[in-house]
Short mmCIF file of C-alpha atoms in Angstrom, two decimals:
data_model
loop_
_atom_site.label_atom_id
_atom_site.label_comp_id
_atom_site.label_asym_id
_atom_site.label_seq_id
_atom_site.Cartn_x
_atom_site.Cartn_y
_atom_site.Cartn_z
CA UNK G 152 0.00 0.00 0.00
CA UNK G 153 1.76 3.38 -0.84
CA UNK G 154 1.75 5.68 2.00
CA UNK G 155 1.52 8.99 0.00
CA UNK G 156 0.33 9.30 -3.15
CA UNK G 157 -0.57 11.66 -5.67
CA UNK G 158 -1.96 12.59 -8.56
CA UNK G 159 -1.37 12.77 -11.16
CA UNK G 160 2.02 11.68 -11.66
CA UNK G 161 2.69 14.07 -15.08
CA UNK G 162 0.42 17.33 -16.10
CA UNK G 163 1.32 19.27 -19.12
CA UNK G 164 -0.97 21.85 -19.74
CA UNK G 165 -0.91 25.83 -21.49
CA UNK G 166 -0.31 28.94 -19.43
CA UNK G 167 -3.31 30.53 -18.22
CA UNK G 168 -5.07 27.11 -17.01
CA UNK G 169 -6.57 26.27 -13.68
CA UNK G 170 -5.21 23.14 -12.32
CA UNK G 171 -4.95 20.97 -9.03
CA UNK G 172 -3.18 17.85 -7.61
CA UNK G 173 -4.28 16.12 -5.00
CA UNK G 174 -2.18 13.99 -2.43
CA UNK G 175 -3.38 11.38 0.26
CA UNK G 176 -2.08 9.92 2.93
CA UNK G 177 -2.85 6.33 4.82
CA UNK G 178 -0.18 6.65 7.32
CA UNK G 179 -3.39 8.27 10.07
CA UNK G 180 -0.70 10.96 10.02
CA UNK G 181 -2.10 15.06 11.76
CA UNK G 182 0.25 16.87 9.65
CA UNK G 183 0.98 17.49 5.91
CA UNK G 184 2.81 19.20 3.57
CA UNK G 185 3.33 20.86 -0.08
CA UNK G 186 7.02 21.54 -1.28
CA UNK G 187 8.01 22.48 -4.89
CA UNK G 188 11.50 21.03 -6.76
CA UNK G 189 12.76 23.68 -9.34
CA UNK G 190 14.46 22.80 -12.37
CA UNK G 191 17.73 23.65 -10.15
CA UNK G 192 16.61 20.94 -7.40
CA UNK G 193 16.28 22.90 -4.71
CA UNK G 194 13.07 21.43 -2.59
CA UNK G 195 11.29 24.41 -0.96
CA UNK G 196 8.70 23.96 1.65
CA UNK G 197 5.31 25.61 0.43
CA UNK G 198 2.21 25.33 2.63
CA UNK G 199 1.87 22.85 5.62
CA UNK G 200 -1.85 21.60 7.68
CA UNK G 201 -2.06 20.51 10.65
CA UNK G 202 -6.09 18.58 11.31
CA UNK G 203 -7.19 20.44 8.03
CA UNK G 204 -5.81 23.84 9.92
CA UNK G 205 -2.53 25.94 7.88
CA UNK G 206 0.09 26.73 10.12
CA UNK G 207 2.92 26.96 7.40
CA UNK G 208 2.14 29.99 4.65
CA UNK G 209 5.86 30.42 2.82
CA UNK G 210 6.05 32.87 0.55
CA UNK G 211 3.94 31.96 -2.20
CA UNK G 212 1.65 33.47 -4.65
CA UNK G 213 -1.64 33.61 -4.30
CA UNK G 214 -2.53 31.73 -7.62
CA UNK G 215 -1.33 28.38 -5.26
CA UNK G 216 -4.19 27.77 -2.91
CA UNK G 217 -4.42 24.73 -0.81
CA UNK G 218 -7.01 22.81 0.41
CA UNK G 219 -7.32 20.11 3.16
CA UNK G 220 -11.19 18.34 3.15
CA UNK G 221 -9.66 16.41 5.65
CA UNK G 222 -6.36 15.62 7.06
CA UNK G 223 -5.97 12.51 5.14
CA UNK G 224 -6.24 14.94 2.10
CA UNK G 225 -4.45 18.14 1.30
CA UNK G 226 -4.72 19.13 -2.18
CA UNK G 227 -3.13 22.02 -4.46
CA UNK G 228 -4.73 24.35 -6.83
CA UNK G 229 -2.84 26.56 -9.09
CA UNK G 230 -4.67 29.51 -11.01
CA UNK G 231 -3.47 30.95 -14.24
CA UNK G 232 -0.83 29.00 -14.82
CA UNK G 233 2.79 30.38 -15.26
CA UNK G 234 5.45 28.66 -17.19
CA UNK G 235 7.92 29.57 -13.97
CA UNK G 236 5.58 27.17 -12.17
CA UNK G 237 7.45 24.17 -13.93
CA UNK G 238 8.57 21.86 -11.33
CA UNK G 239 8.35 18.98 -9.50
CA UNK G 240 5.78 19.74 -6.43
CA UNK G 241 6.28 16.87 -3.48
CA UNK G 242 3.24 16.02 -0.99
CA UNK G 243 4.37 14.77 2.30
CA UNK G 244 3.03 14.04 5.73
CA UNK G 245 4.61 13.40 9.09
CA UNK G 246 2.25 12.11 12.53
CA UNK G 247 2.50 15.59 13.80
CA UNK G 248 3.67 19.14 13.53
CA UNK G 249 6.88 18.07 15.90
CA UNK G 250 7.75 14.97 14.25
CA UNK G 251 11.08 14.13 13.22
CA UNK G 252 10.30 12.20 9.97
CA UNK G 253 8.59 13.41 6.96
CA UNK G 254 7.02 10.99 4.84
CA UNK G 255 7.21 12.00 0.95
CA UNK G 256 4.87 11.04 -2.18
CA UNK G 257 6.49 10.06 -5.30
CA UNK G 258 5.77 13.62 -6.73
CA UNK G 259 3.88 15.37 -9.40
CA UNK G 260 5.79 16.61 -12.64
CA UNK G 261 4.24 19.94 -13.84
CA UNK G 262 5.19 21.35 -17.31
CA UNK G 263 3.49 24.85 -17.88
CA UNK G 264 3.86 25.42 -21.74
CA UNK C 141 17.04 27.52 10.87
CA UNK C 142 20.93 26.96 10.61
CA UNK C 143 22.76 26.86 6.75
CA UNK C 144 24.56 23.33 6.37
CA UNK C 145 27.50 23.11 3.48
CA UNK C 146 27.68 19.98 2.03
CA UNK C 147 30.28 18.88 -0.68
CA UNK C 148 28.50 18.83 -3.85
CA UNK C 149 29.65 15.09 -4.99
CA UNK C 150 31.29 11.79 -3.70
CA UNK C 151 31.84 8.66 -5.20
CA UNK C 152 32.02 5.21 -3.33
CA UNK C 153 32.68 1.47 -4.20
CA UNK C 154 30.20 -0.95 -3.60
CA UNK C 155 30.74 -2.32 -0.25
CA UNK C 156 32.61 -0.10 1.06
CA UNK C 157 31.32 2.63 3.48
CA UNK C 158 30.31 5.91 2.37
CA UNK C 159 30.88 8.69 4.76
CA UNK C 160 28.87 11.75 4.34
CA UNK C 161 30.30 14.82 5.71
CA UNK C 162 28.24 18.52 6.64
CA UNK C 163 29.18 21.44 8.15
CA UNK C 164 26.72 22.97 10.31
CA UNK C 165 28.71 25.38 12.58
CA UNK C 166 25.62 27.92 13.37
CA UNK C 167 23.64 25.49 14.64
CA UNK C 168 22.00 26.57 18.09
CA UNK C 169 21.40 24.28 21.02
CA UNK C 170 17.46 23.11 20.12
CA UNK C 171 18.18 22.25 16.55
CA UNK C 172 18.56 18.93 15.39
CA UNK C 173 20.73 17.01 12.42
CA UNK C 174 18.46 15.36 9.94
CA UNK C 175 19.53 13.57 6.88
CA UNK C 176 17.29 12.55 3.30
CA UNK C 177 17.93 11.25 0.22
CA UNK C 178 16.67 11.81 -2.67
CA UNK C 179 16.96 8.88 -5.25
CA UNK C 180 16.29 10.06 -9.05
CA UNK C 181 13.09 11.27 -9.61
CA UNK C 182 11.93 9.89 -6.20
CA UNK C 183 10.49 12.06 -3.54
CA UNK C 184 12.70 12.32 -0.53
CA UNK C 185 13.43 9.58 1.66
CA UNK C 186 14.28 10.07 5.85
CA UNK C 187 17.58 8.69 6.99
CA UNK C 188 18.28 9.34 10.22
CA UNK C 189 18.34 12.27 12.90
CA UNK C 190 20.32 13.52 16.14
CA UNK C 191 20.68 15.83 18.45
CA UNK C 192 24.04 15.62 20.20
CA UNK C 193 24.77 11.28 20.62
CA UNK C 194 25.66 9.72 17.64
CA UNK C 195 22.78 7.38 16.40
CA UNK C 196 22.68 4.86 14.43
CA UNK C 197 19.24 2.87 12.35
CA UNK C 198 19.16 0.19 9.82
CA UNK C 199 19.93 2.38 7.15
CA UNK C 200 23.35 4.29 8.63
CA UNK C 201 24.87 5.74 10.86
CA UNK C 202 25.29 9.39 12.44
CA UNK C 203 28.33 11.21 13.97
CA UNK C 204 27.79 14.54 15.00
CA UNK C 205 30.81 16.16 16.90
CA UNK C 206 31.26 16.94 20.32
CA UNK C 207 31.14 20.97 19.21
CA UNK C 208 27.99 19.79 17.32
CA UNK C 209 29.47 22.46 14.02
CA UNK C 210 29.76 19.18 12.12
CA UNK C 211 28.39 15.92 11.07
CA UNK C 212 29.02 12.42 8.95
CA UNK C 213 26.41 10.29 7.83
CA UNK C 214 27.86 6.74 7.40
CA UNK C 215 26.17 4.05 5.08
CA UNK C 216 28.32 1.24 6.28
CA UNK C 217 28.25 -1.19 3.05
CA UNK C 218 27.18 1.14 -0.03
CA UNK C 219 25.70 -0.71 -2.63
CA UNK C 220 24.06 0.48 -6.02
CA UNK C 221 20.61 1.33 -4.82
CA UNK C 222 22.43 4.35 -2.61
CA UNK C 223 22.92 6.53 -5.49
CA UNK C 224 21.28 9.23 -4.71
CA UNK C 225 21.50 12.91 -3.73
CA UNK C 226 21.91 13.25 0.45
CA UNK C 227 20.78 16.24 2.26
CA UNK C 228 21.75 17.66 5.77
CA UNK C 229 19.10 19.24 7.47
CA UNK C 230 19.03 21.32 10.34
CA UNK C 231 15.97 21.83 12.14
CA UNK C 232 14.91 23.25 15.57
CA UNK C 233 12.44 21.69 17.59
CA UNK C 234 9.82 24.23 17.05
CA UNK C 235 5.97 23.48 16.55
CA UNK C 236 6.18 22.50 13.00
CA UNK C 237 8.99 21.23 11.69
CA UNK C 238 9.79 23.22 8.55
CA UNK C 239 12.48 21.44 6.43
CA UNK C 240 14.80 24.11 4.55
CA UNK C 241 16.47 21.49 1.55
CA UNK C 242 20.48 22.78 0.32
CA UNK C 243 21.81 21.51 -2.67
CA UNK C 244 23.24 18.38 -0.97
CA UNK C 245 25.66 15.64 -1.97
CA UNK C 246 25.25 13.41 -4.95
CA UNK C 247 26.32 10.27 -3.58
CA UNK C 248 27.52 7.94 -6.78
CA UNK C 249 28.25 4.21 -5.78
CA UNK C 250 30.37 2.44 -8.50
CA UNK C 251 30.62 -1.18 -9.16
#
């Protein structure tokens, strides 16, 4: 069973578009978390939930908006897409806001044309 | 959090032990030593942490020095499946633990 997934795994799509991906987790874990791999591989924490509440808010525009239905669930929508938001964007979850290990989904390859 | 300098490759033979070296040396007392890898096109993958002791997992092996300004991460008997690109990560023990990713060190094991 795969602890953190997402989807989908590729999404190519034209500037301008809406789009989201979504990420779950079966781990029971309270905590989860968006970061975004540039083309340079740096990983960059984005947003982080705690129970379905934000308590990490990095500096992001505010095309990305997530969402958390539930803390199983935290997905990410992107408005009027921008080619600069090319990357690699990583879901992960840990059992709570203190804990030591982050648990990270195989990641979702975005190519803004 | 504090900056960690890491070099930016190493190579290792299989079945040999890879040590892992990163400099930490404005690290304050609460924050912790964590290390990930990252294997191509993988999301990252935990190691190991520490504090001050030197720890040690199934995976490796930490060493963190008595000053705590540096670290090695030891993977005893490298094989193949350790290529990868290793990050040191240091963290304090605040309420959410908010993981700040360098450029790390692209570990290549050869045959």
């Amino acid at each position: 069973d795969t602890a953190v997934s997402q989807t989908p795994k590729y999404l190519v799509t034209q500037m301008g578009n809406d789009k989201s991906i979504k990420c779950e987790q079966n781990l029971g874990h309270d905590t989860m978390y968006w970061y975004k791999q540039d083309s340079k591989k740096f990983l960059k924490i984005m947003f982080s939930y705690n129970n379905k509440e934000l308590i990490i808010n990095e500096t992001v525009p505010n095309r990305f908006s997530p969402k958390s239905p539930d803390k199983a669930h935290l997905n990410l929508h992107i408005n009027s897409l921008e080619l600069g938001d090319s990357a690699v964007y990583f879901c992960a979850s840990s059992r709570n806001r203190g804990a030591d290990t982050q648990y990270f989904g195989p990641g979702t390859r975005l190519t803004v044309l | 959090d504090a900056k960690t300098t890491q070099p930016t490759s190493m190579d290792c033979a299989e079945g040999r032990a890879a040590n892992l070296p990163c400099n930490h040396s404005t690290i304050s007392g609460n924050e912790y030593v964590y290390w990930y890898r990252q294997i191509h096109s993988q999301g990252p993958q935990y190691i190991i942490h520490g504090l001050k002791n030197n720890e040690t997992n199934e995976m490796a092996s930490l060493i963190i020095t008595e000053d705590r300004k540096s670290s090695t991460l030891i993977l005893p008997h490298a094989t193949l499946r350790d290529t990868a690109v290793y990050y040191c990560i240091v963290s304090s023990s605040g309420s959410a633990r908010q993981l700040t990713f360098g450029s790390g060190t692209q570990l290549t094991v050869l045959p």
